[in-house]
mmCIF file of C-alpha atoms in Angstrom:
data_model
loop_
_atom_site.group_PDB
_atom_site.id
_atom_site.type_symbol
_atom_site.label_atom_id
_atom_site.label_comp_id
_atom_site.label_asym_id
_atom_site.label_seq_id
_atom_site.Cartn_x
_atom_site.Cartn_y
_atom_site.Cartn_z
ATOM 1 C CA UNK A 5 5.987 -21.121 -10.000
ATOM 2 C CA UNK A 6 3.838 -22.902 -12.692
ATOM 3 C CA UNK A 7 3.554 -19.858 -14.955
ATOM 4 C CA UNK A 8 0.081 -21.392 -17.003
ATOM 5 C CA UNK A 9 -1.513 -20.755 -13.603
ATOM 6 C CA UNK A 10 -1.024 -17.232 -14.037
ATOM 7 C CA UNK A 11 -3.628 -14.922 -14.811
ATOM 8 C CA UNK A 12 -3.326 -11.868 -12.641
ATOM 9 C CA UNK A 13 -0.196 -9.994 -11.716
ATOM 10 C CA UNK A 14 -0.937 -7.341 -8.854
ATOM 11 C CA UNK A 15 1.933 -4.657 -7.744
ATOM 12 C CA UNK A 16 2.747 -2.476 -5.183
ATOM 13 C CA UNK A 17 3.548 1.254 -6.477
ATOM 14 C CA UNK A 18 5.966 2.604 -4.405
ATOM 15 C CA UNK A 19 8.936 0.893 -4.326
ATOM 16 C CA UNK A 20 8.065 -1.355 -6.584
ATOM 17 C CA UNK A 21 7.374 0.517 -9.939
ATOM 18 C CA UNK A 22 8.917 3.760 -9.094
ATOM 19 C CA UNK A 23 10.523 5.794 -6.275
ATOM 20 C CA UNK A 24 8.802 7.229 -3.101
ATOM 21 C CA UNK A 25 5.267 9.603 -4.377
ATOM 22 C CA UNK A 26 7.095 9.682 -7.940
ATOM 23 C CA UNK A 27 5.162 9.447 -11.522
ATOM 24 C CA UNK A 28 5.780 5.980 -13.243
ATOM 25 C CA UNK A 29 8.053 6.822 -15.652
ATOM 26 C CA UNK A 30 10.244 4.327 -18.314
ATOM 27 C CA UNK A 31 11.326 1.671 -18.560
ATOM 28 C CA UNK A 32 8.866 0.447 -16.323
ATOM 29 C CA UNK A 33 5.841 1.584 -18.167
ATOM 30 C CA UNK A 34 6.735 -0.569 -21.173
ATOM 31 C CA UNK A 35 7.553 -3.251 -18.737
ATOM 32 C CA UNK A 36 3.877 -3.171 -17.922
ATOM 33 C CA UNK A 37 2.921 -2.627 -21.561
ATOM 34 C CA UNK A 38 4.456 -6.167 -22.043
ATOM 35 C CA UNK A 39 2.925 -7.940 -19.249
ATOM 36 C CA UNK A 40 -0.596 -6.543 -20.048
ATOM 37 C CA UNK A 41 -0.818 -8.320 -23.205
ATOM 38 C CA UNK A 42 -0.219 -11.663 -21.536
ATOM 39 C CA UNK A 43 -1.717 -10.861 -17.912
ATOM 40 C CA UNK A 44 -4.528 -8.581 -16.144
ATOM 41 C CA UNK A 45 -2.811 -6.525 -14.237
ATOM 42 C CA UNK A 46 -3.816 -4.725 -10.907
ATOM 43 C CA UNK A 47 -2.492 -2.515 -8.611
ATOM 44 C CA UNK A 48 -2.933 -2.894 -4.685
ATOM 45 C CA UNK A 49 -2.162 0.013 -3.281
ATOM 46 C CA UNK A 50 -2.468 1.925 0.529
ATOM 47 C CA UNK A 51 -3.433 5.221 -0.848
ATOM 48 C CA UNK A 52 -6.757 6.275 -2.972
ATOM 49 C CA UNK A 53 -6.901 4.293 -6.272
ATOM 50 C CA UNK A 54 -7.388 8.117 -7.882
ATOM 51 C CA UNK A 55 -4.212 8.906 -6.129
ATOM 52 C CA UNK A 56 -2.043 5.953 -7.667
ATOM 53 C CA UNK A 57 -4.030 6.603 -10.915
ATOM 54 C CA UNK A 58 -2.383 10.130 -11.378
ATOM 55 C CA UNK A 59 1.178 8.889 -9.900
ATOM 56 C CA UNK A 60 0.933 6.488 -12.560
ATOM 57 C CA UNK A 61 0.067 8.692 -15.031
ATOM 58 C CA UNK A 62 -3.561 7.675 -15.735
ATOM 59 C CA UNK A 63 -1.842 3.992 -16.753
ATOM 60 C CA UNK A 64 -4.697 1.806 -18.256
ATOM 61 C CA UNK A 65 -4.755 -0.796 -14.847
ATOM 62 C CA UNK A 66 -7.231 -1.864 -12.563
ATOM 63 C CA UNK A 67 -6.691 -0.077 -8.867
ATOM 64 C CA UNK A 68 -7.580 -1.243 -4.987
ATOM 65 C CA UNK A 69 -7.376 1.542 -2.925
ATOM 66 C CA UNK A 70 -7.304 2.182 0.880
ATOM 67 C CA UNK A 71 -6.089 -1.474 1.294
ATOM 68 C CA UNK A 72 -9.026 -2.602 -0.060
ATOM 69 C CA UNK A 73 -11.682 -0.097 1.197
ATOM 70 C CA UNK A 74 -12.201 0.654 -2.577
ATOM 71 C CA UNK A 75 -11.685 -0.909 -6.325
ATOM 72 C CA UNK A 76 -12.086 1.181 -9.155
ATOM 73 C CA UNK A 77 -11.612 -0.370 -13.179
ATOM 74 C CA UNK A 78 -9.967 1.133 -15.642
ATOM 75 C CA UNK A 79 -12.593 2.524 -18.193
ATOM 76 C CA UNK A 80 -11.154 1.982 -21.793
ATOM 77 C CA UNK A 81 -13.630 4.138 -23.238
ATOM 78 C CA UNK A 82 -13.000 7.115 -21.200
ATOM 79 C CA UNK A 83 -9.897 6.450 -20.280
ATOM 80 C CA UNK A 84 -10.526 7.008 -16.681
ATOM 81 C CA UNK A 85 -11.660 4.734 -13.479
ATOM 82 C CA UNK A 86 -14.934 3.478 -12.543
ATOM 83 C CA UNK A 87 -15.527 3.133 -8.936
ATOM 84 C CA UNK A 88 -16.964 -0.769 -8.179
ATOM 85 C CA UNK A 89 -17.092 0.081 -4.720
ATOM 86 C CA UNK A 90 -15.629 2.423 -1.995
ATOM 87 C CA UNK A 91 -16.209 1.591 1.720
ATOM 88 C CA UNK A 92 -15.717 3.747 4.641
ATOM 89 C CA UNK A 93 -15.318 2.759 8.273
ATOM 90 C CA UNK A 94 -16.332 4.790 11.213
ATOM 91 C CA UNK A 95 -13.440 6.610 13.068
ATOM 92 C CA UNK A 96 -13.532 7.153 16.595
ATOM 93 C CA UNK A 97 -11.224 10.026 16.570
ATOM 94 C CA UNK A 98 -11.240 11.673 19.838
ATOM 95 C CA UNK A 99 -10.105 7.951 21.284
ATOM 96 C CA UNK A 100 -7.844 7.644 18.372
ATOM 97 C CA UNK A 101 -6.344 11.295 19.257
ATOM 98 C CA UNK A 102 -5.552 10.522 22.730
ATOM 99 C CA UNK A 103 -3.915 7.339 22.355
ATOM 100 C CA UNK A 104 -1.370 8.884 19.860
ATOM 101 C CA UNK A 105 -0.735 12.226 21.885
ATOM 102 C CA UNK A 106 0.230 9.552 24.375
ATOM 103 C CA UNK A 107 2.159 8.074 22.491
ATOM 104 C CA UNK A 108 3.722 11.145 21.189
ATOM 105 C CA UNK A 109 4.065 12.560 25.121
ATOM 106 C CA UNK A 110 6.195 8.999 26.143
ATOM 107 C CA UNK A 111 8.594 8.943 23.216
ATOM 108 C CA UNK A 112 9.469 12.915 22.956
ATOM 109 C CA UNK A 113 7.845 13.734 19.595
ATOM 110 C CA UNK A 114 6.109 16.800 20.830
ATOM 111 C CA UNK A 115 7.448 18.990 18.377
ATOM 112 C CA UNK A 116 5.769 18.853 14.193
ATOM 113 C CA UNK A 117 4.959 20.618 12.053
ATOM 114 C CA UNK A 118 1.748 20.631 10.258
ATOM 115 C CA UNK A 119 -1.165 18.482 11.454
ATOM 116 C CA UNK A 120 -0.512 15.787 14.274
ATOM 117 C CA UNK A 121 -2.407 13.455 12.946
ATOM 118 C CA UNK A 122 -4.041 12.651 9.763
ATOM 119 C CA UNK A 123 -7.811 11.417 9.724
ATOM 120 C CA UNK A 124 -8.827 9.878 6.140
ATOM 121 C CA UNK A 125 -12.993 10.138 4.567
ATOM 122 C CA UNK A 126 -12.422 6.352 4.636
ATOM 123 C CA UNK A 127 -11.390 5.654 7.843
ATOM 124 C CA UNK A 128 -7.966 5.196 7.785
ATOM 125 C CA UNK A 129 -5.701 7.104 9.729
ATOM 126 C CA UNK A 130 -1.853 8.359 9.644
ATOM 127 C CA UNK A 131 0.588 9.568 12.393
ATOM 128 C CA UNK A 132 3.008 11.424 11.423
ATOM 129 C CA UNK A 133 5.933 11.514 13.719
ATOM 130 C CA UNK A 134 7.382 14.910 12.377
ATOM 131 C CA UNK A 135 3.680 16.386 11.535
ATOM 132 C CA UNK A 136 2.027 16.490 7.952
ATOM 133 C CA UNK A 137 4.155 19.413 7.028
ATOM 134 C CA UNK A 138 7.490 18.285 7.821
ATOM 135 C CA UNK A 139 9.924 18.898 5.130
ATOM 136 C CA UNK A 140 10.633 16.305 2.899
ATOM 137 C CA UNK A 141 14.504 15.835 3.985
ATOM 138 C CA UNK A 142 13.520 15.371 7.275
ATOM 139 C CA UNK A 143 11.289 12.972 6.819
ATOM 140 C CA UNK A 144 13.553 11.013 4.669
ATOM 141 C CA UNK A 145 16.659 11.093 7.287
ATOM 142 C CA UNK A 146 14.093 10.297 10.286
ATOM 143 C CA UNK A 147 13.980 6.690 9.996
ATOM 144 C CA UNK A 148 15.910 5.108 6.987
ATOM 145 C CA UNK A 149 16.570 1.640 8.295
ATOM 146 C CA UNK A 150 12.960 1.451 10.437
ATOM 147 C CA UNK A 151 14.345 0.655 13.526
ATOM 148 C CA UNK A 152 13.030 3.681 15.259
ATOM 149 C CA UNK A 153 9.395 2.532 14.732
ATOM 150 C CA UNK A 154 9.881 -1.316 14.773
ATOM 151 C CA UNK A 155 11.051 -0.971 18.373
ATOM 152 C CA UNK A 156 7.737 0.046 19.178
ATOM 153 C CA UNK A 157 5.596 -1.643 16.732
ATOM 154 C CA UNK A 158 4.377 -4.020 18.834
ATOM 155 C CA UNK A 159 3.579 -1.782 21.733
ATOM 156 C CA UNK A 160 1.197 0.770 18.766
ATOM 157 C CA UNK A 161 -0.874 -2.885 17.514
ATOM 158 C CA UNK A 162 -1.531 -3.499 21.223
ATOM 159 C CA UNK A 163 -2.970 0.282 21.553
ATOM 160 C CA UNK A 164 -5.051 0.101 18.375
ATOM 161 C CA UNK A 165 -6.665 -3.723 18.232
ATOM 162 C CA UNK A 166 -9.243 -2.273 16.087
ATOM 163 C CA UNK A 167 -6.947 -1.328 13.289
ATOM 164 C CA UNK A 168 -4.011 -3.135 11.326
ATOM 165 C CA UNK A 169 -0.948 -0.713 12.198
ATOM 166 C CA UNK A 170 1.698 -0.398 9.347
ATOM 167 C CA UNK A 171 5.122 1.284 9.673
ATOM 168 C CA UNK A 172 4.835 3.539 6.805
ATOM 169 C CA UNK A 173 6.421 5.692 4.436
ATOM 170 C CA UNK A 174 9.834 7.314 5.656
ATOM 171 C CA UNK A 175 7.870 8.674 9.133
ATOM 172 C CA UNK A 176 4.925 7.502 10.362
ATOM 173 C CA UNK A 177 2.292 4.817 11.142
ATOM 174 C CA UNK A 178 -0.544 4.089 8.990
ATOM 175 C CA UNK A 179 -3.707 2.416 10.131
ATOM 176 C CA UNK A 180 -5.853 0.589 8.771
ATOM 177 C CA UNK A 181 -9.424 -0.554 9.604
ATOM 178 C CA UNK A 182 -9.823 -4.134 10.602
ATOM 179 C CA UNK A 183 -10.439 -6.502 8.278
ATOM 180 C CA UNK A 184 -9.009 -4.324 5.384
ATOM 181 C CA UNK A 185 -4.981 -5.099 4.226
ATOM 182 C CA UNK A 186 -3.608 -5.975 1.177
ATOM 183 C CA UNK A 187 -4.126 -9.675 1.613
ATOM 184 C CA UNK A 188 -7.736 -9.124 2.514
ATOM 185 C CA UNK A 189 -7.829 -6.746 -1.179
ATOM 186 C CA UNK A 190 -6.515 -9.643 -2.792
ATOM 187 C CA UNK A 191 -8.573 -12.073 -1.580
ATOM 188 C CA UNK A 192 -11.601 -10.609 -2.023
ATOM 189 C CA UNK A 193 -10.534 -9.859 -6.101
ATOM 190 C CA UNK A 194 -10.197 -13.431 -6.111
ATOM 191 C CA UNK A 195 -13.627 -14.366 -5.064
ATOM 192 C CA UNK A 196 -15.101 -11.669 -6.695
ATOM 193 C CA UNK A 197 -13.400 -12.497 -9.769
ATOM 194 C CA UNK A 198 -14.031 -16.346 -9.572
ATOM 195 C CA UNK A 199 -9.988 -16.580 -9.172
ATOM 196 C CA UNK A 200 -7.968 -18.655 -6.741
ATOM 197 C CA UNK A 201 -4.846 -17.227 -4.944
ATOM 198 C CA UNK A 202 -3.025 -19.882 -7.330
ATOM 199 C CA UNK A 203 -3.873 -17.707 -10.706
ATOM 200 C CA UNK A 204 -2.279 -14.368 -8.571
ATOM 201 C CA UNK A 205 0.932 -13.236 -8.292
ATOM 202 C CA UNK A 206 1.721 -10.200 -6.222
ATOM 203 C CA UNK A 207 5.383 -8.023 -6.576
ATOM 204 C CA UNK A 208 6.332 -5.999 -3.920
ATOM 205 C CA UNK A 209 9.018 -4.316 -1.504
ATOM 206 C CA UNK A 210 7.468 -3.675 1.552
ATOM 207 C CA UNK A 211 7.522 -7.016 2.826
ATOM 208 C CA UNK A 212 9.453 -6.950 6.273
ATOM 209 C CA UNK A 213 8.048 -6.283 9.517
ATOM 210 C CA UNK A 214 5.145 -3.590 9.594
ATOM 211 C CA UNK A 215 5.835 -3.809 6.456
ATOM 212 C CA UNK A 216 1.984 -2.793 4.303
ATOM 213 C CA UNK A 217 3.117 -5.849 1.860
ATOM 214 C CA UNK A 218 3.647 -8.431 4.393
ATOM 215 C CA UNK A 219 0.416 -9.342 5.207
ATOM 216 C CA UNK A 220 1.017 -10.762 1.097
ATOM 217 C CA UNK A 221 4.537 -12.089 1.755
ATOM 218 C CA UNK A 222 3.454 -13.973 4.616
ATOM 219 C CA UNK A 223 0.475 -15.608 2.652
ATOM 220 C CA UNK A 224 -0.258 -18.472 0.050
ATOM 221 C CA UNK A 225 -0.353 -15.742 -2.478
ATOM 222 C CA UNK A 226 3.318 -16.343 -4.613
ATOM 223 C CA UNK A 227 5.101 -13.337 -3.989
ATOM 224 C CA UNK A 228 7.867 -11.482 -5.770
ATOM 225 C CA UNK A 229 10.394 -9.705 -3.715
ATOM 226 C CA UNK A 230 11.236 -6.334 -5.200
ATOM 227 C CA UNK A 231 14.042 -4.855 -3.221
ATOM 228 C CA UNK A 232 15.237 -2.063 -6.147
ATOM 229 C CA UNK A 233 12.630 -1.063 -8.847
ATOM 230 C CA UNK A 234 14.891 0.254 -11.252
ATOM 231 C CA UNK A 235 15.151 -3.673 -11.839
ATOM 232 C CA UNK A 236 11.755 -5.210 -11.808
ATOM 233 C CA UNK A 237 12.344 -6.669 -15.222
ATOM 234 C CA UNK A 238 14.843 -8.822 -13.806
ATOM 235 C CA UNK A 239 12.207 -9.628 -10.777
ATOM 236 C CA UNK A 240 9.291 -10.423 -13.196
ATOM 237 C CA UNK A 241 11.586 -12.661 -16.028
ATOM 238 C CA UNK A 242 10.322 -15.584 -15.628
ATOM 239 C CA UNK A 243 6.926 -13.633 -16.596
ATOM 240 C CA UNK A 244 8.105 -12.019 -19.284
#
């Protein structure tokens, strides 16, 4: 890549910085603390931005939340985020409900614990194969390799054509209202910010099939493959 292009570097959190719904932690942080004073740096992530703001451990970074439902600066004053904007979509849940109780019927998952299904204030949507209060080691040992929810991936974006359907996490399906993924997020920072996808460069790990990245990978946006985070630095050296 033709590193004086480079203005922006945008990440994935999980994954990519740090390990599964854990804080940021060293070395990483001053990883960041390097690139910052060379780069703006964003973070692109599938979850609220004041939800990756705490994982990261109120990091000074700019945050897209909700696959770009919402974008929030970091405020250096008060040391906390400013909301720019934060959309919601409307949620037809009792269609929404039946469709995965079908699905959960015609592939045996009857049984979970917790909630069914999980409906989010901005539209998106979650289906938890094992429930929202499965415990954490079953979750984990569900579905290591993906295969489980690949073979039907195809089958859940015919059912939901309004949504972009993402295998996610260690369990379940994430949806996301149409237009919004992360390439849509990033694209939209770039016109907003007067950028072209030529002054971004986007890290990530979750770039394979279903994948919430790949939507990134698959786009003119140079991409950095991140396939263990306790070695981004080697990832991001030519950056460095």
């Amino acid at each position: 890549m033709n590193i004086s292009e480079i203005k922006v570097i945008a990440f994935d959190l999980d994954g990519t910085l740090t390990q599964h719904r854990t804080p940021l932690a060293e070395p990483n942080i001053s990883l960041l603390d390097q690139l910052r004073k060379k780069y703006h740096l964003l973070m692109v992530g599938a979850g609220k931005s004041g939800r990756i703001f705490n994982q990261m451990n109120g990091y000074p970074i700019d945050i897209i939340g909700n696959y770009g439902m919402q974008f929030c600066r970091y405020n250096n004053e008060t040391h906390s985020l400013d909301i720019v904007y934060d959309e919601h979509a409307p949620c037809d849940r009792e269609s929404v409900t039946q469709r995965l109780e079908d699905l959960r019927v015609k592939y045996g998952y009857t049984e979970y614990a917790g909630k069914s299904i999980e409906f989010h204030d901005s539209g998106c949507v979650t289906f938890p194969f094992l429930g929202t209060e499965a415990d954490i080691r079953d979750k984990l040992a569900f579905d290591p390799d993906r295969s489980k929810r690949r073979a039907i991936f195809e089958e859940v974006k015919a059912l939901f054509p309004e949504y972009t359907a993402f295998v996610g996490g260690s369990s379940s399906f994430d949806f996301a209202p149409k237009p919004f993924n992360k390439y849509y997020a990033l694209d939209r920072f770039c016109r907003d910010s007067g950028l072209s996808h030529e002054n971004v460069v986007y890290a990530g790990d979750d770039y394979g099939v279903g994948g919430n990245d790949e939507a990134v990978y698959r786009s003119d946006f140079r991409f950095i493959c991140v396939d263990d985070y306790t070695r981004l630095a080697d990832a991001l050296k030519d950056l460095l």
